[in-house]
Amino acid sequence: SFPLVLLFLLLDLSFAFSIRRRNMSGKFQFCIDRGGTFTDVHCILPNGTEIVRKLLSEDPLHYDDAPTEGIRRILQEFSSHSYKRGEPVSTHEIESIRMGTTVATNALLERDGARMALLITKGFQDLLEIGNQARPDIFDLSCAKPSLLYERVVEIDERVVLDEYYPADSTLPKHVGITGEAVRIVKTPNLEQVQQDLLTLLKEGITSLAICTMHSYTYPNHELEIGTLAEKMGFSQISLSSQVMPMVKIVSRGHTACAAAY
C-alpha cells in the first residue's frame, strides 16, 4: 500500500541522512569482516558514499595483514595521500575502524586450532570433561559430548577456599578477594615444579596454555604467577580464566579459557 511504501522511503532517507551526518568530520569509517578465506572491507567515505572491497585473508607474497591492506587500498584510491604497500598507514584521515572475524569460530568448528594444554587445580583434571551434566535433550540416552580442545592436562598443586566454608579458628592465611569475598590460602603453587611441567609441554610441541584454578575469579594471584612464569618460558598463547571470564562456576570459566587459548 502507499503508506507502507512511503514509510520505507522515509526510513531509507533517514538512514542515508544518518550516514552523511555521521561523516560530517570528513573522515573514513571502516567496518571489516576477516574470514578464513576472504576479508571484506566496508567503508563510508568522507562524502557519505559506501564502498566495499574484497581481498584474500592470506596473501603473504603481497601483504602481511589483510585488514591493514584493505584500508591502505581504499585510502590510496580515495584520499589525497599516497600510501605504499608495506608502509604504516596514517590514521589522521580515519574516524573509526570496526572489525569482526570468523577465524576463531572456524578453528573451533574444524578443530584446527593451536595445540594446547590445560593447567588446573590438583584433583580437578577431569572436571571440564565431566562438565555440569547439562543435556540439550534430557531424554536422549546416547548423548554425544563434543571433543575436548586441550590434549594434555597438568595438575597444579595449589588450593584456595572460601573463608565461609572453612573453620573459624583456622590459622591459614586469609585474604580478601577482588569481589570482596574472604578466602583462605591452603597451598601456594610450587613454581619450580610448575616450571618442570611446562618444560615437558614445550618439548612436546605445546605452546598454548589455558590456566584455571579454583576461585580465581576473586583471588587470581596463583594464575597470575603461573602465567608470568609461562610467558618468560616462551609460550605463545596464555589464557588465564580470571582474565578471560572472571566469574564464578569453574566449569564455564575453564571452557572459556580453553577456547581463548585454542
PDB file of C-alpha atoms in Angstrom:
ATOM      1  CA  SER A   1       0.000   0.000   0.000  1.00  0.00           C
ATOM      2  CA  PHE A   2       1.027   3.640  -0.485  1.00  0.00           C
ATOM      3  CA  PRO A   3       1.517   4.423   3.243  1.00  0.00           C
ATOM      4  CA  LEU A   4       3.820   1.396   3.591  1.00  0.00           C
ATOM      5  CA  VAL A   5       5.893   2.437   0.573  1.00  0.00           C
ATOM      6  CA  LEU A   6       6.100   5.946   1.984  1.00  0.00           C
ATOM      7  CA  LEU A   7       7.290   4.547   5.313  1.00  0.00           C
ATOM      8  CA  PHE A   8      10.107   2.551   3.675  1.00  0.00           C
ATOM      9  CA  LEU A   9      11.113   5.610   1.653  1.00  0.00           C
ATOM     10  CA  LEU A  10      11.318   7.721   4.797  1.00  0.00           C
ATOM     11  CA  LEU A  11      13.364   5.058   6.570  1.00  0.00           C
ATOM     12  CA  ASP A  12      15.737   4.840   3.612  1.00  0.00           C
ATOM     13  CA  LEU A  13      16.155   8.606   3.525  1.00  0.00           C
ATOM     14  CA  SER A  14      16.663   8.673   7.280  1.00  0.00           C
ATOM     15  CA  PHE A  15      19.397   6.025   7.047  1.00  0.00           C
ATOM     16  CA  ALA A  16      21.146   7.869   4.218  1.00  0.00           C
ATOM     17  CA  PHE A  17      20.940  11.130   6.162  1.00  0.00           C
ATOM     18  CA  SER A  18      22.370   9.470   9.273  1.00  0.00           C
ATOM     19  CA  ILE A  19      25.360   8.196   7.273  1.00  0.00           C
ATOM     20  CA  ARG A  20      26.135  11.663   5.976  1.00  0.00           C
ATOM     21  CA  ARG A  21      25.543  13.173   9.397  1.00  0.00           C
ATOM     22  CA  ARG A  22      27.956  10.688  10.973  1.00  0.00           C
ATOM     23  CA  ASN A  23      30.565  11.624   8.417  1.00  0.00           C
ATOM     24  CA  MET A  24      30.480  15.374   8.919  1.00  0.00           C
ATOM     25  CA  SER A  25      34.032  15.013  10.237  1.00  0.00           C
ATOM     26  CA  GLY A  26      35.160  14.336   6.672  1.00  0.00           C
ATOM     27  CA  LYS A  27      36.989  11.140   7.613  1.00  0.00           C
ATOM     28  CA  PHE A  28      36.847   7.488   6.609  1.00  0.00           C
ATOM     29  CA  GLN A  29      34.821   4.925   8.574  1.00  0.00           C
ATOM     30  CA  PHE A  30      35.790   1.275   8.187  1.00  0.00           C
ATOM     31  CA  CYS A  31      33.919  -1.928   9.050  1.00  0.00           C
ATOM     32  CA  ILE A  32      35.926  -5.074   8.360  1.00  0.00           C
ATOM     33  CA  ASP A  33      34.995  -8.764   8.380  1.00  0.00           C
ATOM     34  CA  ARG A  34      38.041 -11.032   8.301  1.00  0.00           C
ATOM     35  CA  GLY A  35      37.101 -14.542   7.282  1.00  0.00           C
ATOM     36  CA  GLY A  36      39.177 -17.644   6.804  1.00  0.00           C
ATOM     37  CA  THR A  37      39.356 -17.153   3.030  1.00  0.00           C
ATOM     38  CA  PHE A  38      38.315 -13.580   2.230  1.00  0.00           C
ATOM     39  CA  THR A  39      38.343 -10.261   4.058  1.00  0.00           C
ATOM     40  CA  ASP A  40      35.543  -7.793   3.286  1.00  0.00           C
ATOM     41  CA  VAL A  41      36.208  -4.100   3.885  1.00  0.00           C
ATOM     42  CA  HIS A  42      33.180  -1.821   4.043  1.00  0.00           C
ATOM     43  CA  CYS A  43      33.960   1.886   4.090  1.00  0.00           C
ATOM     44  CA  ILE A  44      31.896   5.058   4.368  1.00  0.00           C
ATOM     45  CA  LEU A  45      33.833   7.744   2.510  1.00  0.00           C
ATOM     46  CA  PRO A  46      34.036  11.324   3.782  1.00  0.00           C
ATOM     47  CA  ASN A  47      31.230  12.307   1.376  1.00  0.00           C
ATOM     48  CA  GLY A  48      28.909   9.589   2.736  1.00  0.00           C
ATOM     49  CA  THR A  49      29.321   7.147  -0.166  1.00  0.00           C
ATOM     50  CA  GLU A  50      29.549   3.481   0.797  1.00  0.00           C
ATOM     51  CA  ILE A  51      32.014   1.131  -0.904  1.00  0.00           C
ATOM     52  CA  VAL A  52      33.075  -2.486  -0.369  1.00  0.00           C
ATOM     53  CA  ARG A  53      36.387  -4.102  -1.232  1.00  0.00           C
ATOM     54  CA  LYS A  54      37.241  -7.819  -1.020  1.00  0.00           C
ATOM     55  CA  LEU A  55      40.688  -9.373  -0.753  1.00  0.00           C
ATOM     56  CA  LEU A  56      42.301 -12.638   0.289  1.00  0.00           C
ATOM     57  CA  SER A  57      42.787 -13.055   4.025  1.00  0.00           C
ATOM     58  CA  GLU A  58      46.129 -14.755   3.394  1.00  0.00           C
ATOM     59  CA  ASP A  59      48.415 -13.485   0.628  1.00  0.00           C
ATOM     60  CA  PRO A  60      51.961 -13.425   2.050  1.00  0.00           C
ATOM     61  CA  LEU A  61      53.554 -12.584  -1.288  1.00  0.00           C
ATOM     62  CA  HIS A  62      51.762  -9.226  -1.372  1.00  0.00           C
ATOM     63  CA  TYR A  63      50.878  -8.225   2.225  1.00  0.00           C
ATOM     64  CA  ASP A  64      51.205  -9.373   5.830  1.00  0.00           C
ATOM     65  CA  ASP A  65      47.789  -8.318   7.124  1.00  0.00           C
ATOM     66  CA  ALA A  66      44.591  -8.274   5.066  1.00  0.00           C
ATOM     67  CA  PRO A  67      42.590  -5.663   7.059  1.00  0.00           C
ATOM     68  CA  THR A  68      45.519  -3.231   7.002  1.00  0.00           C
ATOM     69  CA  GLU A  69      45.990  -3.789   3.279  1.00  0.00           C
ATOM     70  CA  GLY A  70      42.285  -3.215   2.632  1.00  0.00           C
ATOM     71  CA  ILE A  71      42.404   0.088   4.487  1.00  0.00           C
ATOM     72  CA  ARG A  72      45.552   1.081   2.599  1.00  0.00           C
ATOM     73  CA  ARG A  73      43.978   0.367  -0.779  1.00  0.00           C
ATOM     74  CA  ILE A  74      40.910   2.473  -0.054  1.00  0.00           C
ATOM     75  CA  LEU A  75      42.966   5.380   1.282  1.00  0.00           C
ATOM     76  CA  GLN A  76      45.248   5.097  -1.753  1.00  0.00           C
ATOM     77  CA  GLU A  77      42.226   5.281  -4.070  1.00  0.00           C
ATOM     78  CA  PHE A  78      40.089   7.915  -2.368  1.00  0.00           C
ATOM     79  CA  SER A  79      42.362  10.098  -0.232  1.00  0.00           C
ATOM     80  CA  SER A  80      44.795  12.773  -1.306  1.00  0.00           C
ATOM     81  CA  HIS A  81      47.783  10.876   0.097  1.00  0.00           C
ATOM     82  CA  SER A  82      49.818   8.086  -1.438  1.00  0.00           C
ATOM     83  CA  TYR A  83      50.406   5.003   0.699  1.00  0.00           C
ATOM     84  CA  LYS A  84      52.938   2.427  -0.463  1.00  0.00           C
ATOM     85  CA  ARG A  85      52.372  -1.218   0.292  1.00  0.00           C
ATOM     86  CA  GLY A  86      54.043  -2.364   3.496  1.00  0.00           C
ATOM     87  CA  GLU A  87      54.391   1.116   4.981  1.00  0.00           C
ATOM     88  CA  PRO A  88      52.443   2.210   8.092  1.00  0.00           C
ATOM     89  CA  VAL A  89      49.131   3.908   7.312  1.00  0.00           C
ATOM     90  CA  SER A  90      48.457   7.289   8.884  1.00  0.00           C
ATOM     91  CA  THR A  91      45.271   7.403  10.934  1.00  0.00           C
ATOM     92  CA  HIS A  92      44.639  11.154  10.747  1.00  0.00           C
ATOM     93  CA  GLU A  93      42.074  10.594   7.945  1.00  0.00           C
ATOM     94  CA  ILE A  94      40.314   7.709   9.739  1.00  0.00           C
ATOM     95  CA  GLU A  95      37.427   8.295  12.132  1.00  0.00           C
ATOM     96  CA  SER A  96      36.753   4.691  13.161  1.00  0.00           C
ATOM     97  CA  ILE A  97      37.636   1.062  12.456  1.00  0.00           C
ATOM     98  CA  ARG A  98      35.287  -1.738  13.485  1.00  0.00           C
ATOM     99  CA  MET A  99      36.388  -5.283  12.901  1.00  0.00           C
ATOM    100  CA  GLY A 100      34.934  -8.756  13.350  1.00  0.00           C
ATOM    101  CA  THR A 101      36.264 -12.156  12.416  1.00  0.00           C
ATOM    102  CA  THR A 102      35.089 -15.724  11.971  1.00  0.00           C
ATOM    103  CA  VAL A 103      38.602 -17.155  12.200  1.00  0.00           C
ATOM    104  CA  ALA A 104      38.180 -18.233  15.825  1.00  0.00           C
ATOM    105  CA  THR A 105      34.765 -19.764  15.103  1.00  0.00           C
ATOM    106  CA  ASN A 106      36.193 -21.691  12.160  1.00  0.00           C
ATOM    107  CA  ALA A 107      39.031 -23.016  14.322  1.00  0.00           C
ATOM    108  CA  LEU A 108      36.554 -24.302  16.901  1.00  0.00           C
ATOM    109  CA  LEU A 109      34.258 -25.896  14.321  1.00  0.00           C
ATOM    110  CA  GLU A 110      37.036 -27.504  12.295  1.00  0.00           C
ATOM    111  CA  ARG A 111      39.164 -28.368  15.349  1.00  0.00           C
ATOM    112  CA  ASP A 112      42.330 -26.997  13.766  1.00  0.00           C
ATOM    113  CA  GLY A 113      43.398 -24.554  16.480  1.00  0.00           C
ATOM    114  CA  ALA A 114      46.673 -24.458  18.367  1.00  0.00           C
ATOM    115  CA  ARG A 115      47.975 -27.417  20.305  1.00  0.00           C
ATOM    116  CA  MET A 116      47.214 -26.570  23.899  1.00  0.00           C
ATOM    117  CA  ALA A 117      47.297 -27.844  27.463  1.00  0.00           C
ATOM    118  CA  LEU A 118      45.079 -27.155  30.443  1.00  0.00           C
ATOM    119  CA  LEU A 119      46.606 -26.233  33.808  1.00  0.00           C
ATOM    120  CA  ILE A 120      44.092 -26.753  36.599  1.00  0.00           C
ATOM    121  CA  THR A 121      43.999 -27.167  40.373  1.00  0.00           C
ATOM    122  CA  LYS A 122      45.146 -30.614  41.536  1.00  0.00           C
ATOM    123  CA  GLY A 123      42.294 -33.056  41.869  1.00  0.00           C
ATOM    124  CA  PHE A 124      40.194 -31.483  39.110  1.00  0.00           C
ATOM    125  CA  GLN A 125      41.890 -32.778  35.968  1.00  0.00           C
ATOM    126  CA  ASP A 126      38.658 -34.394  34.710  1.00  0.00           C
ATOM    127  CA  LEU A 127      36.385 -31.515  35.698  1.00  0.00           C
ATOM    128  CA  LEU A 128      35.900 -29.991  32.241  1.00  0.00           C
ATOM    129  CA  GLU A 129      35.379 -33.413  30.683  1.00  0.00           C
ATOM    130  CA  ILE A 130      32.727 -34.261  33.289  1.00  0.00           C
ATOM    131  CA  GLY A 131      31.156 -30.818  32.909  1.00  0.00           C
ATOM    132  CA  ASN A 132      27.922 -29.909  34.639  1.00  0.00           C
ATOM    133  CA  GLN A 133      25.809 -32.747  33.182  1.00  0.00           C
ATOM    134  CA  ALA A 134      23.751 -30.324  31.082  1.00  0.00           C
ATOM    135  CA  ARG A 135      21.980 -32.114  28.204  1.00  0.00           C
ATOM    136  CA  PRO A 136      20.324 -30.473  25.175  1.00  0.00           C
ATOM    137  CA  ASP A 137      17.816 -33.351  25.228  1.00  0.00           C
ATOM    138  CA  ILE A 138      17.328 -34.752  28.725  1.00  0.00           C
ATOM    139  CA  PHE A 139      15.755 -37.996  27.433  1.00  0.00           C
ATOM    140  CA  ASP A 140      18.485 -38.739  24.881  1.00  0.00           C
ATOM    141  CA  LEU A 141      20.291 -41.861  26.149  1.00  0.00           C
ATOM    142  CA  SER A 142      23.056 -41.538  23.563  1.00  0.00           C
ATOM    143  CA  CYS A 143      24.173 -38.004  24.362  1.00  0.00           C
ATOM    144  CA  ALA A 144      27.308 -37.175  22.356  1.00  0.00           C
ATOM    145  CA  LYS A 145      29.784 -34.824  24.003  1.00  0.00           C
ATOM    146  CA  PRO A 146      31.978 -32.511  21.910  1.00  0.00           C
ATOM    147  CA  SER A 147      35.675 -33.334  21.835  1.00  0.00           C
ATOM    148  CA  LEU A 148      37.969 -31.510  24.242  1.00  0.00           C
ATOM    149  CA  LEU A 149      40.121 -28.679  22.946  1.00  0.00           C
ATOM    150  CA  TYR A 150      43.167 -29.493  25.076  1.00  0.00           C
ATOM    151  CA  GLU A 151      45.379 -32.537  24.554  1.00  0.00           C
ATOM    152  CA  ARG A 152      47.203 -32.503  27.891  1.00  0.00           C
ATOM    153  CA  VAL A 153      46.229 -31.702  31.476  1.00  0.00           C
ATOM    154  CA  VAL A 154      48.704 -30.555  34.116  1.00  0.00           C
ATOM    155  CA  GLU A 155      47.505 -30.515  37.704  1.00  0.00           C
ATOM    156  CA  ILE A 156      48.778 -27.600  39.784  1.00  0.00           C
ATOM    157  CA  ASP A 157      49.252 -28.433  43.453  1.00  0.00           C
ATOM    158  CA  GLU A 158      47.581 -25.320  44.855  1.00  0.00           C
ATOM    159  CA  ARG A 159      44.374 -24.631  46.718  1.00  0.00           C
ATOM    160  CA  VAL A 160      42.266 -21.635  47.647  1.00  0.00           C
ATOM    161  CA  VAL A 161      38.989 -21.995  49.564  1.00  0.00           C
ATOM    162  CA  LEU A 162      36.264 -19.572  50.511  1.00  0.00           C
ATOM    163  CA  ASP A 163      36.531 -18.488  54.132  1.00  0.00           C
ATOM    164  CA  GLU A 164      32.845 -19.073  54.853  1.00  0.00           C
ATOM    165  CA  TYR A 165      33.312 -22.809  54.261  1.00  0.00           C
ATOM    166  CA  TYR A 166      36.378 -23.114  56.493  1.00  0.00           C
ATOM    167  CA  PRO A 167      36.625 -23.411  60.299  1.00  0.00           C
ATOM    168  CA  ALA A 168      36.551 -20.012  62.001  1.00  0.00           C
ATOM    169  CA  ASP A 169      39.571 -20.880  64.168  1.00  0.00           C
ATOM    170  CA  SER A 170      41.755 -21.729  61.144  1.00  0.00           C
ATOM    171  CA  THR A 171      45.291 -20.362  61.142  1.00  0.00           C
ATOM    172  CA  LEU A 172      45.589 -20.431  57.346  1.00  0.00           C
ATOM    173  CA  PRO A 173      46.435 -17.092  55.667  1.00  0.00           C
ATOM    174  CA  LYS A 174      43.308 -15.049  54.972  1.00  0.00           C
ATOM    175  CA  HIS A 175      42.869 -12.591  52.127  1.00  0.00           C
ATOM    176  CA  VAL A 176      40.018 -10.524  50.731  1.00  0.00           C
ATOM    177  CA  GLY A 177      39.483 -11.167  47.038  1.00  0.00           C
ATOM    178  CA  ILE A 178      38.657  -8.629  44.350  1.00  0.00           C
ATOM    179  CA  THR A 179      34.953  -9.449  44.738  1.00  0.00           C
ATOM    180  CA  GLY A 180      35.062  -8.724  48.466  1.00  0.00           C
ATOM    181  CA  GLU A 181      34.893 -12.411  49.392  1.00  0.00           C
ATOM    182  CA  ALA A 182      37.352 -13.655  52.023  1.00  0.00           C
ATOM    183  CA  VAL A 183      39.480 -16.642  51.036  1.00  0.00           C
ATOM    184  CA  ARG A 184      41.936 -18.951  52.794  1.00  0.00           C
ATOM    185  CA  ILE A 185      45.201 -19.939  51.119  1.00  0.00           C
ATOM    186  CA  VAL A 186      45.556 -23.651  51.766  1.00  0.00           C
ATOM    187  CA  LYS A 187      48.530 -24.126  49.464  1.00  0.00           C
ATOM    188  CA  THR A 188      50.511 -21.926  47.086  1.00  0.00           C
ATOM    189  CA  PRO A 189      51.836 -23.362  43.808  1.00  0.00           C
ATOM    190  CA  ASN A 190      55.373 -24.709  43.713  1.00  0.00           C
ATOM    191  CA  LEU A 191      56.690 -22.700  40.776  1.00  0.00           C
ATOM    192  CA  GLU A 192      59.786 -24.889  40.415  1.00  0.00           C
ATOM    193  CA  GLN A 193      57.586 -27.932  39.854  1.00  0.00           C
ATOM    194  CA  VAL A 194      55.347 -25.940  37.545  1.00  0.00           C
ATOM    195  CA  GLN A 195      58.398 -24.935  35.533  1.00  0.00           C
ATOM    196  CA  GLN A 196      59.381 -28.585  35.079  1.00  0.00           C
ATOM    197  CA  ASP A 197      55.879 -29.441  33.908  1.00  0.00           C
ATOM    198  CA  LEU A 198      55.901 -26.540  31.461  1.00  0.00           C
ATOM    199  CA  LEU A 199      59.281 -27.604  30.077  1.00  0.00           C
ATOM    200  CA  THR A 200      57.781 -31.027  29.332  1.00  0.00           C
ATOM    201  CA  LEU A 201      54.944 -29.378  27.427  1.00  0.00           C
ATOM    202  CA  LEU A 202      57.364 -27.302  25.377  1.00  0.00           C
ATOM    203  CA  LYS A 203      59.354 -30.407  24.475  1.00  0.00           C
ATOM    204  CA  GLU A 204      56.114 -31.989  23.253  1.00  0.00           C
ATOM    205  CA  GLY A 205      55.485 -29.003  20.981  1.00  0.00           C
ATOM    206  CA  ILE A 206      52.669 -27.466  23.008  1.00  0.00           C
ATOM    207  CA  THR A 207      52.940 -23.662  23.134  1.00  0.00           C
ATOM    208  CA  SER A 208      49.421 -22.619  24.130  1.00  0.00           C
ATOM    209  CA  LEU A 209      48.049 -22.769  27.672  1.00  0.00           C
ATOM    210  CA  ALA A 210      44.731 -22.372  29.452  1.00  0.00           C
ATOM    211  CA  ILE A 211      45.192 -21.779  33.188  1.00  0.00           C
ATOM    212  CA  CYS A 212      42.234 -22.302  35.501  1.00  0.00           C
ATOM    213  CA  THR A 213      42.453 -22.525  39.298  1.00  0.00           C
ATOM    214  CA  MET A 214      39.767 -22.756  41.944  1.00  0.00           C
ATOM    215  CA  HIS A 215      38.174 -19.427  42.954  1.00  0.00           C
ATOM    216  CA  SER A 216      40.493 -17.419  40.712  1.00  0.00           C
ATOM    217  CA  TYR A 217      37.568 -15.146  39.840  1.00  0.00           C
ATOM    218  CA  THR A 218      38.112 -13.497  43.231  1.00  0.00           C
ATOM    219  CA  TYR A 219      41.728 -14.486  44.004  1.00  0.00           C
ATOM    220  CA  PRO A 220      43.673 -14.610  40.705  1.00  0.00           C
ATOM    221  CA  ASN A 221      47.161 -14.453  42.243  1.00  0.00           C
ATOM    222  CA  HIS A 222      48.071 -18.087  41.589  1.00  0.00           C
ATOM    223  CA  GLU A 223      47.003 -17.898  37.961  1.00  0.00           C
ATOM    224  CA  LEU A 224      48.976 -14.694  37.515  1.00  0.00           C
ATOM    225  CA  GLU A 225      52.122 -16.249  38.986  1.00  0.00           C
ATOM    226  CA  ILE A 226      51.881 -19.284  36.709  1.00  0.00           C
ATOM    227  CA  GLY A 227      51.033 -17.128  33.691  1.00  0.00           C
ATOM    228  CA  THR A 228      54.045 -14.874  34.278  1.00  0.00           C
ATOM    229  CA  LEU A 229      56.313 -17.917  34.503  1.00  0.00           C
ATOM    230  CA  ALA A 230      54.883 -19.404  31.309  1.00  0.00           C
ATOM    231  CA  GLU A 231      55.365 -16.122  29.461  1.00  0.00           C
ATOM    232  CA  LYS A 232      59.022 -15.984  30.477  1.00  0.00           C
ATOM    233  CA  MET A 233      59.463 -19.536  29.215  1.00  0.00           C
ATOM    234  CA  GLY A 234      58.216 -18.596  25.752  1.00  0.00           C
ATOM    235  CA  PHE A 235      54.645 -19.869  25.500  1.00  0.00           C
ATOM    236  CA  SER A 236      52.965 -18.059  22.618  1.00  0.00           C
ATOM    237  CA  GLN A 237      49.401 -18.002  23.994  1.00  0.00           C
ATOM    238  CA  ILE A 238      48.448 -17.929  27.675  1.00  0.00           C
ATOM    239  CA  SER A 239      44.805 -17.595  28.655  1.00  0.00           C
ATOM    240  CA  LEU A 240      44.020 -17.022  32.330  1.00  0.00           C
ATOM    241  CA  SER A 241      40.456 -17.859  33.300  1.00  0.00           C
ATOM    242  CA  SER A 242      40.500 -14.966  35.782  1.00  0.00           C
ATOM    243  CA  GLN A 243      41.073 -12.553  32.897  1.00  0.00           C
ATOM    244  CA  VAL A 244      39.086 -14.204  30.112  1.00  0.00           C
ATOM    245  CA  MET A 245      35.971 -14.802  32.230  1.00  0.00           C
ATOM    246  CA  PRO A 246      36.300 -13.563  35.847  1.00  0.00           C
ATOM    247  CA  MET A 247      33.107 -15.204  37.072  1.00  0.00           C
ATOM    248  CA  VAL A 248      32.074 -17.995  39.431  1.00  0.00           C
ATOM    249  CA  LYS A 249      31.485 -21.521  38.098  1.00  0.00           C
ATOM    250  CA  ILE A 250      34.861 -23.013  37.260  1.00  0.00           C
ATOM    251  CA  VAL A 251      33.468 -25.267  34.505  1.00  0.00           C
ATOM    252  CA  SER A 252      32.238 -22.375  32.361  1.00  0.00           C
ATOM    253  CA  ARG A 253      35.311 -20.331  33.218  1.00  0.00           C
ATOM    254  CA  GLY A 254      37.616 -23.204  32.276  1.00  0.00           C
ATOM    255  CA  HIS A 255      35.908 -23.908  28.950  1.00  0.00           C
ATOM    256  CA  THR A 256      36.093 -20.221  28.032  1.00  0.00           C
ATOM    257  CA  ALA A 257      39.804 -20.078  28.857  1.00  0.00           C
ATOM    258  CA  CYS A 258      40.380 -23.180  26.727  1.00  0.00           C
ATOM    259  CA  ALA A 259      38.519 -21.643  23.771  1.00  0.00           C
ATOM    260  CA  ALA A 260      40.629 -18.485  24.058  1.00  0.00           C
ATOM    261  CA  ALA A 261      43.878 -20.470  24.192  1.00  0.00           C
ATOM    262  CA  TYR A 262      42.851 -22.738  21.321  1.00  0.00           C
TER     263      TYR A 262
END
